[in-house]
Coordinates of C-alpha atoms in Angstrom, one line a residue:
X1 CA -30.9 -13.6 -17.2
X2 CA -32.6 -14.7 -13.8
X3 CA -30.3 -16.2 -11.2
X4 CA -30.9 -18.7 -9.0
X5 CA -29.6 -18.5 -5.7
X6 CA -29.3 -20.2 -2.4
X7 CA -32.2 -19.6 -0.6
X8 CA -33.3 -19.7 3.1
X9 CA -34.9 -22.8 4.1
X10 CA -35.2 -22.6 7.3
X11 CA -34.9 -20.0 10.0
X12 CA -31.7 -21.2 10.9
X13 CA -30.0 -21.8 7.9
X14 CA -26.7 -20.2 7.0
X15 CA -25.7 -22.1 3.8
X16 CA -27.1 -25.3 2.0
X17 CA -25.5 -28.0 -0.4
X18 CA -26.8 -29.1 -3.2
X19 CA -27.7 -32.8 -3.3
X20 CA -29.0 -33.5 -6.9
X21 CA -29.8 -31.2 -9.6
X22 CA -33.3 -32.6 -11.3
X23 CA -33.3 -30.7 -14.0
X24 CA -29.5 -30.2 -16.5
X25 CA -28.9 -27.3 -18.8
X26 CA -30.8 -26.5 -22.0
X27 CA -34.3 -28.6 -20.1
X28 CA -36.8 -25.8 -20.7
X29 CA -38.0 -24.6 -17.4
X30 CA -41.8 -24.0 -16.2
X31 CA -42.2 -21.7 -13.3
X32 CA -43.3 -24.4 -10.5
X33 CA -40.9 -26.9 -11.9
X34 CA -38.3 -28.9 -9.0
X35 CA -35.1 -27.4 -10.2
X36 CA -32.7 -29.4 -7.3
X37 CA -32.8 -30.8 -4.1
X38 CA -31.3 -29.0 -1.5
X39 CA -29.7 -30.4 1.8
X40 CA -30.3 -27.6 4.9
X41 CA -29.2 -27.7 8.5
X42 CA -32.4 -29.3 9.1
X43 CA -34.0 -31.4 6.0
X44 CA -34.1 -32.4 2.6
X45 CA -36.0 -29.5 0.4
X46 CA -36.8 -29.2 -2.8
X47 CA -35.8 -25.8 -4.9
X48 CA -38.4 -24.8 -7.0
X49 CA -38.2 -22.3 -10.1
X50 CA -39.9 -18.8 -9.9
X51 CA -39.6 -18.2 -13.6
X52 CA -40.0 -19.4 -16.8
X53 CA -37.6 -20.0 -19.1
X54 CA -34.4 -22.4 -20.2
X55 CA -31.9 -23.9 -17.8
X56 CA -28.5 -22.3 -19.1
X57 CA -26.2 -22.6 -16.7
X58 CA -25.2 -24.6 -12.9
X59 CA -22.8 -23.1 -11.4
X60 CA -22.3 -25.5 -8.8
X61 CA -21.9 -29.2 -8.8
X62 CA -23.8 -32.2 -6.7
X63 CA -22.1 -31.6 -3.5
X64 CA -21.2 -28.7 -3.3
X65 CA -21.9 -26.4 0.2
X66 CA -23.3 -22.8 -0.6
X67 CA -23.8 -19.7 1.2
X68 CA -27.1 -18.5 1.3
X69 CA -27.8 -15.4 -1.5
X70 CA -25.2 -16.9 -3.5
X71 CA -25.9 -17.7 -7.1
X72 CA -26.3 -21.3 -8.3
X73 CA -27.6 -21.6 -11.2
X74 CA -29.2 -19.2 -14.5
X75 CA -32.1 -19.2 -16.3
X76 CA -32.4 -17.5 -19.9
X77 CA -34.1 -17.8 -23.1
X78 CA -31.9 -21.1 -24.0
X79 CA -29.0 -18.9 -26.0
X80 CA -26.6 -19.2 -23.4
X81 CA -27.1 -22.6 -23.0
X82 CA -23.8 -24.0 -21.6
X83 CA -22.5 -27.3 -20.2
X84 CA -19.6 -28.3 -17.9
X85 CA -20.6 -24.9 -15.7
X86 CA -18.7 -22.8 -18.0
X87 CA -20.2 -19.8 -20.5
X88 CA -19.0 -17.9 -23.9
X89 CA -16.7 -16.3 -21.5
X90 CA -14.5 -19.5 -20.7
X91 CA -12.4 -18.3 -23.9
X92 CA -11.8 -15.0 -22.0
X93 CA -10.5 -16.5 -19.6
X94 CA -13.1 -16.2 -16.7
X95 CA -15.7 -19.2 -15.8
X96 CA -19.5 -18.9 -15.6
X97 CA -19.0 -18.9 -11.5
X98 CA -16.7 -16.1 -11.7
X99 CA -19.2 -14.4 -13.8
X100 CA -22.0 -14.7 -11.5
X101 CA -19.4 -13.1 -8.8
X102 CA -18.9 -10.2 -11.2
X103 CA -22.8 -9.8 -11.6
X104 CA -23.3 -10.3 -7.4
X105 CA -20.5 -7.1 -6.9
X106 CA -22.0 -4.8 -9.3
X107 CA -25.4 -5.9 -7.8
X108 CA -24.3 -5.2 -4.5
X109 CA -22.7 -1.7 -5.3
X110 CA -25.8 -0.4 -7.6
X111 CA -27.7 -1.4 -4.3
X112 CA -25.5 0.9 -2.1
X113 CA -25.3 3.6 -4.6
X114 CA -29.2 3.8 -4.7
X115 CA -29.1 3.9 -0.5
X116 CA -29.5 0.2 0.4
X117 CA -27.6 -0.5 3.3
X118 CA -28.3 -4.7 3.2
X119 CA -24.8 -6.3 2.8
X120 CA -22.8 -3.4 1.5
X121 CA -20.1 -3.3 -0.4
X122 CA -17.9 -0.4 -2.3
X123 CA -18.5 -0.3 -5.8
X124 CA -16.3 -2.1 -9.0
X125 CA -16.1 -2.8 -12.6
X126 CA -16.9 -6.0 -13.9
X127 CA -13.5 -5.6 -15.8
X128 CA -11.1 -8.0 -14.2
X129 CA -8.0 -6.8 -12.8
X130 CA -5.0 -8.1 -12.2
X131 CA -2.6 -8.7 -9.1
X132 CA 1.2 -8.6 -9.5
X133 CA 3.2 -10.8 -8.2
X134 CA 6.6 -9.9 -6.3
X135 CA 8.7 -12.6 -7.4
X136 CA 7.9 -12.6 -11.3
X137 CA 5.8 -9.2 -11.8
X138 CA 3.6 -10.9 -13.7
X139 CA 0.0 -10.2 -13.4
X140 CA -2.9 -12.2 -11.9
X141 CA -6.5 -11.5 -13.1
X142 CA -9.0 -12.0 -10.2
X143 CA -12.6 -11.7 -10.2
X144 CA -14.2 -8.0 -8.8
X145 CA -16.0 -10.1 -5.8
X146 CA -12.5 -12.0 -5.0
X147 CA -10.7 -8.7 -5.0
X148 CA -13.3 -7.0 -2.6
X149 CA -13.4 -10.5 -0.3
X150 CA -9.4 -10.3 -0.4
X151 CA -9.0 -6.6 0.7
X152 CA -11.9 -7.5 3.7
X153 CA -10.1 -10.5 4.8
X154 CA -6.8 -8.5 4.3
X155 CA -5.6 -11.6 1.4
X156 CA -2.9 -10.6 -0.6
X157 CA -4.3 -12.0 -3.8
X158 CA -0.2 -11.4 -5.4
X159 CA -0.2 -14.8 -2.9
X160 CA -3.2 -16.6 -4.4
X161 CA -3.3 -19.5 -6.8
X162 CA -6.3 -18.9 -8.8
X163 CA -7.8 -22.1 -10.3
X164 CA -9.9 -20.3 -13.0
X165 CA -9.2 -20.7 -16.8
X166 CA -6.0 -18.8 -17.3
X167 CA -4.9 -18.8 -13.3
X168 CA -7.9 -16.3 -13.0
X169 CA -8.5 -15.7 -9.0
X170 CA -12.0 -16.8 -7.9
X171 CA -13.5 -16.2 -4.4
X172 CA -13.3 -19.4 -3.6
X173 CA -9.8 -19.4 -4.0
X174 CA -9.3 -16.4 -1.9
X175 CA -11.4 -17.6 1.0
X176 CA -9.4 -20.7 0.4
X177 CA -6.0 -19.1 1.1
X178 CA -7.5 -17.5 4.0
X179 CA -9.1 -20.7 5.8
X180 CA -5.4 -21.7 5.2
X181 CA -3.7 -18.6 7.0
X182 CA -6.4 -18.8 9.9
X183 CA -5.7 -22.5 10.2
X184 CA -1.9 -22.3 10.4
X185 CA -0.6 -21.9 14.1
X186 CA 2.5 -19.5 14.6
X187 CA 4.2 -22.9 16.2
X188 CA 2.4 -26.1 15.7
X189 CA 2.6 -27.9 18.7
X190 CA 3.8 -31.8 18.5
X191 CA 0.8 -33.8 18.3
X192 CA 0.6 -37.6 18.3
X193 CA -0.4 -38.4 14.4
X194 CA -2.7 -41.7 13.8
X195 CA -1.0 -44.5 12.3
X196 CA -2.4 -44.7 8.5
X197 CA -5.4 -46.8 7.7
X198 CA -6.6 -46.9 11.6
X199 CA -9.5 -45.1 11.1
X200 CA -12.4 -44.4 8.2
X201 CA -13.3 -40.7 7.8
X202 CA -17.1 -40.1 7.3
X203 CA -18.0 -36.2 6.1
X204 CA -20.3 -34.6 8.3
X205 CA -23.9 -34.3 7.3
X206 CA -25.2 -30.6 7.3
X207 CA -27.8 -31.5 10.0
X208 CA -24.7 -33.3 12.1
X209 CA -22.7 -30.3 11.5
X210 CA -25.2 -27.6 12.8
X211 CA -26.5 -30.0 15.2
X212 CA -22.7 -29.8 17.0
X213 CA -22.7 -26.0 16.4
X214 CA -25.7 -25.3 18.5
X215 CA -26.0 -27.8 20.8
X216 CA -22.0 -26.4 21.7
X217 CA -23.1 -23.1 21.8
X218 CA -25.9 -24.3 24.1
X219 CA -23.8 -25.8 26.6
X220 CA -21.7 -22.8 26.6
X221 CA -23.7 -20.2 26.9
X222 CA -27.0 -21.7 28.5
X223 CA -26.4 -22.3 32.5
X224 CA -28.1 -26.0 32.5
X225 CA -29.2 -27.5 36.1
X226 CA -30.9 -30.5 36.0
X227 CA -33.3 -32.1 37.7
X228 CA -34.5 -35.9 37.9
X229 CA -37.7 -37.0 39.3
X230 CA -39.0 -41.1 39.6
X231 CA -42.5 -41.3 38.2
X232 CA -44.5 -44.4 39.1
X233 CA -46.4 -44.9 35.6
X234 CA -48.3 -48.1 36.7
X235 CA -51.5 -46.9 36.6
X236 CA -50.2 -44.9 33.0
X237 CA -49.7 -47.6 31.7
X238 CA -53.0 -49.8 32.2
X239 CA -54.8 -46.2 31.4
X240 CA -52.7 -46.7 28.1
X241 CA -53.9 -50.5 27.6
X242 CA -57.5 -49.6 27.8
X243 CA -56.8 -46.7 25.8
X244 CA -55.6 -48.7 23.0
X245 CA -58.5 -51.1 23.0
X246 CA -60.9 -48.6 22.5
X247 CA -59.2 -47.0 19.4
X248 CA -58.6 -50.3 17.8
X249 CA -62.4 -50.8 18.3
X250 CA -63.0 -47.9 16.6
X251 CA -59.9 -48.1 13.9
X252 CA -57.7 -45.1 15.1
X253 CA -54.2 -45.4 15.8
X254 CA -52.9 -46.7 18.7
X255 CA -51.1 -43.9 21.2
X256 CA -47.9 -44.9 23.1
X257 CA -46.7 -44.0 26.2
X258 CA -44.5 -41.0 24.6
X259 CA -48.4 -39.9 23.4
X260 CA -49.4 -39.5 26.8
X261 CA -46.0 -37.9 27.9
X262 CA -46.7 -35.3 25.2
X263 CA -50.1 -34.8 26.4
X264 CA -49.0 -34.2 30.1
X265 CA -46.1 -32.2 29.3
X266 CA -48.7 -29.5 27.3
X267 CA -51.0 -29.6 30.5
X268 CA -48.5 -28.7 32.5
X269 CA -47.7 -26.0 30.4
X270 CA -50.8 -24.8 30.1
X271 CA -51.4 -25.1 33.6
X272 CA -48.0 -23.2 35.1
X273 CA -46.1 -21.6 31.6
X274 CA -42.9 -20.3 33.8
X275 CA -41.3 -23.1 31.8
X276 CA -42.6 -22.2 28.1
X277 CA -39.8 -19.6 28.2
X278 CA -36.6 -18.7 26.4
X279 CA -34.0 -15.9 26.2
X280 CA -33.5 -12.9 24.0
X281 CA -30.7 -10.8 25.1
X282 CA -32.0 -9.0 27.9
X283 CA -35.1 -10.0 27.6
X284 CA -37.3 -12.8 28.2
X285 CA -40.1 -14.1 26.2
X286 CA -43.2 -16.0 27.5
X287 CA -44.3 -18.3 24.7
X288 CA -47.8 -18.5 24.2
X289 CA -48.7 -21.1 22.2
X290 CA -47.1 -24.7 23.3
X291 CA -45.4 -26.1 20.8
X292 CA -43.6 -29.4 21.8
X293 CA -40.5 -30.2 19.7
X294 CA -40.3 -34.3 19.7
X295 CA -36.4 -35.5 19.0
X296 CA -36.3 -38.5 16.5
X297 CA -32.8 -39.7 15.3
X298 CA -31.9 -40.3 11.4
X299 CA -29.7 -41.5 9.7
X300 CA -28.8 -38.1 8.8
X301 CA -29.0 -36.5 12.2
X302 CA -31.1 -35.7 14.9
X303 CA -33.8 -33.8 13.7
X304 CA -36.8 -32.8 16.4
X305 CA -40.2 -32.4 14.6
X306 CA -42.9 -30.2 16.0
X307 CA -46.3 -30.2 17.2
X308 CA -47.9 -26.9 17.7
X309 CA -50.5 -25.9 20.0
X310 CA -49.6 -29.5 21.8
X311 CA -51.8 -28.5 24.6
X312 CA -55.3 -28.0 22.2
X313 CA -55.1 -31.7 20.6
X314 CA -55.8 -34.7 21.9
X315 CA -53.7 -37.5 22.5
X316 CA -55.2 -39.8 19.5
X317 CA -54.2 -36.7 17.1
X318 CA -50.8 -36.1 19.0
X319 CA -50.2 -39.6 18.6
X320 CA -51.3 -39.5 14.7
X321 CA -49.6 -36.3 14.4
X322 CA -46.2 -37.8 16.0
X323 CA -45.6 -40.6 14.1
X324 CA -46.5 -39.2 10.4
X325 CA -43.8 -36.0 11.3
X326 CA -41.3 -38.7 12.5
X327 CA -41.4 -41.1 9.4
X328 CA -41.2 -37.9 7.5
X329 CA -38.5 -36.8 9.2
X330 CA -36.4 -40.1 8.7
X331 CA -37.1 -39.7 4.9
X332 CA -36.1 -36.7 5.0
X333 CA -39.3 -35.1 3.8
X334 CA -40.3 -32.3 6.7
X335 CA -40.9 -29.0 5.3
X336 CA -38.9 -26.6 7.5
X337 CA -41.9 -25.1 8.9
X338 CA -42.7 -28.3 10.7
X339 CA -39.0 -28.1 12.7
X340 CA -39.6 -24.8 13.7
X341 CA -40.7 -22.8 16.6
X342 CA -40.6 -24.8 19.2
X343 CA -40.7 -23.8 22.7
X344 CA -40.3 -27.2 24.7
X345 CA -38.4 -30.4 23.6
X346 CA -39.2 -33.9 24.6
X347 CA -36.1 -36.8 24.0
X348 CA -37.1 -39.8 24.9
X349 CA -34.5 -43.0 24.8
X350 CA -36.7 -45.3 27.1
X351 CA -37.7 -47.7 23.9
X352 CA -33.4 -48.4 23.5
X353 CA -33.9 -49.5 27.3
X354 CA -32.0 -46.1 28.9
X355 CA -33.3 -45.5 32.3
X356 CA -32.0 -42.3 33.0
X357 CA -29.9 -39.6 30.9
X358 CA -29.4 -36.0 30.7
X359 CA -30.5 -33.9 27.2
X360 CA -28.6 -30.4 25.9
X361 CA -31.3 -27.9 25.5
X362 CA -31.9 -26.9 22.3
X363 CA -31.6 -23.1 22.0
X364 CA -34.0 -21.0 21.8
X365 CA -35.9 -23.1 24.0
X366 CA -35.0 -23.1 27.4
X367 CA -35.8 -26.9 29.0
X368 CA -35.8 -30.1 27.8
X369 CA -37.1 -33.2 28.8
X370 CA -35.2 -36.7 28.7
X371 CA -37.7 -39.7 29.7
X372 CA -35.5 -43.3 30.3
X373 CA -37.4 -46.4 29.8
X374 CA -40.2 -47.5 32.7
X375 CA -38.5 -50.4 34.8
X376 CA -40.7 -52.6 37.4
X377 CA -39.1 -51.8 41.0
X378 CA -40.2 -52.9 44.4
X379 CA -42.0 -50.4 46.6
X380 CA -43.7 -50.0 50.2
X381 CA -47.5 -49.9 49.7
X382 CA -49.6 -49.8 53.1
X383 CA -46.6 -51.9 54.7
X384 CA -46.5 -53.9 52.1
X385 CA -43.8 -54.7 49.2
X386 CA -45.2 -54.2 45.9
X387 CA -44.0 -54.4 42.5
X388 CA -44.9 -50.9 40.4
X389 CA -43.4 -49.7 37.1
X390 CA -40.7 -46.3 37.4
X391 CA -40.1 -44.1 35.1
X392 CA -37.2 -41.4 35.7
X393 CA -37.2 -38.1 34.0
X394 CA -34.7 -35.5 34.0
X395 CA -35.5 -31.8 33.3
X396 CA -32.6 -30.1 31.5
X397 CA -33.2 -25.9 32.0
X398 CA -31.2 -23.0 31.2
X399 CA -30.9 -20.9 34.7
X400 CA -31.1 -17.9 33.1
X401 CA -34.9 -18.3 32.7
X402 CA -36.3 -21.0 34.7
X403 CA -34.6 -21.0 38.8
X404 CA -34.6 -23.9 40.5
X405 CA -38.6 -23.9 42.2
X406 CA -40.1 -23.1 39.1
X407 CA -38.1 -26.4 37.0
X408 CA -39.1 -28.1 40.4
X409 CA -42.9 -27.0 40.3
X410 CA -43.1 -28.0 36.8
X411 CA -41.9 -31.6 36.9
X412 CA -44.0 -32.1 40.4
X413 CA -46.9 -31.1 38.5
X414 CA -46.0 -33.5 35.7
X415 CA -45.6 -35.8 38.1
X416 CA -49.0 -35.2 39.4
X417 CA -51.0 -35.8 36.2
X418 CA -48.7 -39.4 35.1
X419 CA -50.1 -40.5 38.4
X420 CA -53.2 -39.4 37.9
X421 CA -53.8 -40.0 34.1
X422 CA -57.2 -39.6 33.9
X423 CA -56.5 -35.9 34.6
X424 CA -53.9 -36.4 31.4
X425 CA -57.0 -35.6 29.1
X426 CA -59.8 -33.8 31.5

């Protein structure tokens, strides 16, 4: 009987939850078929089936969060059609998800007896065994996965409320019980509680959650210095304006200034690459291709699309490019592919009228530029005051690749082509 597991989406996925299942048990099952929709660190996907067959069992519900590799669901020949997530062994006393533990233990010690060392684990019986407990000596039965998980995390299992059919122990119970021990300080400090009914509690999304994972570990373990330079963007901008009328002559889309930032930054990459750079232990690893990561908030998360080889389009197909990958992304309809491998990130906040901030790099990348919004300031022209329109930039970069001259040289070079933006696309 094929199981489906939990697969990798995306390169930095870890576990995923399932959203909605689109197909429910006994639906016969064509290899290509949309089996669920699965919620990553990073989109929306869709899990597809890579067999025929019938839909006999889902092991987990709408909702729930599952590791990677894990089994979530089994496909058969329709005779052990179940419902409920429960199988012909329910009367045994074990449940379809305790089954599929069973299955992933002997799997994983037949895998180490024949020499595979990826995941280990020691090998055991599918036959359940039980745990005594002190008080009562009565005996708990508890799944072979849970037992192997319990003597790892060093659970005793004689402590474990199992929530399977007959008080059976499931892994999830014991990694349960052991989130609880981890959780529970020797002496819990006095802490001010809430009043009741002060605030509203809104879960996490899974892109909000990883989001606050990395971008943590980012500011912990990535040296940032930052540097701000003002831009005046006049003459951008009326190089924008006649841009635009010469596209809507012609019936192409219109770029915006975020277009042309796009287009700079990849000629300054091109030109001077000591920026396109990131870390890898001791090592560090000049990018070659440019590919410029654009942040767009959803409702979900922050999410930052990508446009590879940034520096080989131009900016009408950057700018068509752009916004198709950022309606996508609000829909929640990027394939991971088109979220990954980026080497440069661009946040811009300068449409919400921000006219300066500072942006977490977002690792493996090592710099990140915020642009604010372009503001009309007065200025000394030949002795004479002048209005021209500012825009501030600040270059977020992680010192352990880029040094203070090099993020310098790259945003005076930037610098160079906004003010010059015929040089933007020559």
């Amino acid at each position: 009987m094929p199981d489906i597991i939990m697969p990798r989406l995306s390169d930095t996925m870890e576990e995923g939850v399932v959203v909605a299942w689109l197909k429910q048990v006994g639906d016969k099952i064509s290899r290509g078929d949309i089996l669920a929709e699965i919620e990553t660190d990073k989109a929306l996907m869709e899990l597809e089936a890579y067999e025929d067959g019938v839909l006999e069992q889902i092991l987990f519900e709408p909702g729930s969060r599952v590791p990677i590799g894990d089994t979530i669901a089994l496909i058969g020949d329709g005779t052990g059609s179940t419902t409920g997530g429960s199988n012909s062994a329910a009367g045994n006393g074990t449940t379809s998800s305790d089954t599929a533990e069973d299955r992933a233990a002997t799997s994983h010690a037949q895998s180490e007896s024949a020499g595979t060392q990826n995941n280990p684990i020691e090998a055991v019986g599918t036959v359940p065994v039980a745990a005594t407990t002190a008080e009562t000596g009565t005996r708990k039965k508890s799944s072979p996965l849970a037992r192997k998980i319990a003597r790892d995390l060093d659970v005793d299992l004689a402590a474990v409320t199992g929530t399977g059919p007959g008080g059976r122990i499931t892994r999830n119970d014991v990694e349960s019980a052991y989130r609880i021990i981890e959780s529970t300080p020797a002496a819990p400090p006095v802490a001010t509680v809430t009043p009741a009914g002060d605030y509203d509690e809104t879960p996490l999304s899974t892109i909000q959650q990883v989001s606050a994972k990395r971008l943590t570990e980012s500011k912990q373990q990535a040296p940032h210095i930052y540097l701000t330079s003002a831009i005046d963007v006049t003459d951008l901008l009326a190089f924008r304006a006649q841009i635009n009328r010469t596209l809507e002559q012609v019936g192409k889309t219109k770029v915006s200034v975020n277009d042309l930032l796009v287009k700079a930054v990849a000629t300054t990459l091109r030109t001077d690459p000591a920026v396109n750079v990131s870390i890898a232990d001791d090592k560090l690893l000049r990018h070659r291709g440019i590919h410029l990561g654009i942040a767009v908030a959803t409702p979900a998360g922050l999410l930052v699309p990508v446009i590879r080889d940034a520096d080989r389009k131009s900016v009408s197909e950057i700018a068509t490019e752009t916004r198709d990958k950022a309606e996508r992304a609000r829909d929640r309809k990027l394939r991971a592919d088109e979220m990954s491998g980026g080497t440069f990130t661009i946040s811009n906040l300068g449409m919400f009228g921000i006219e300066q901030f500072t942006a977490v790099i977002n690792p493996p990348e090592s710099a990140i530029l915020a642009v604010g919004a372009a503001k009309d300031e007065l200025r000394l022209d030949n002795s004479q005051v002048v209005t021209r329109s500012i825009l501030r930039v600040t270059l977020s970069a992680d010192h352990r690749a880029i040094d203070g001259a090099t993020a310098a040289r790259f945003l005076q070079q930037f610098t160079e082509l906004l003010e010059h933006p015929l040089r933007i696309i020559t």
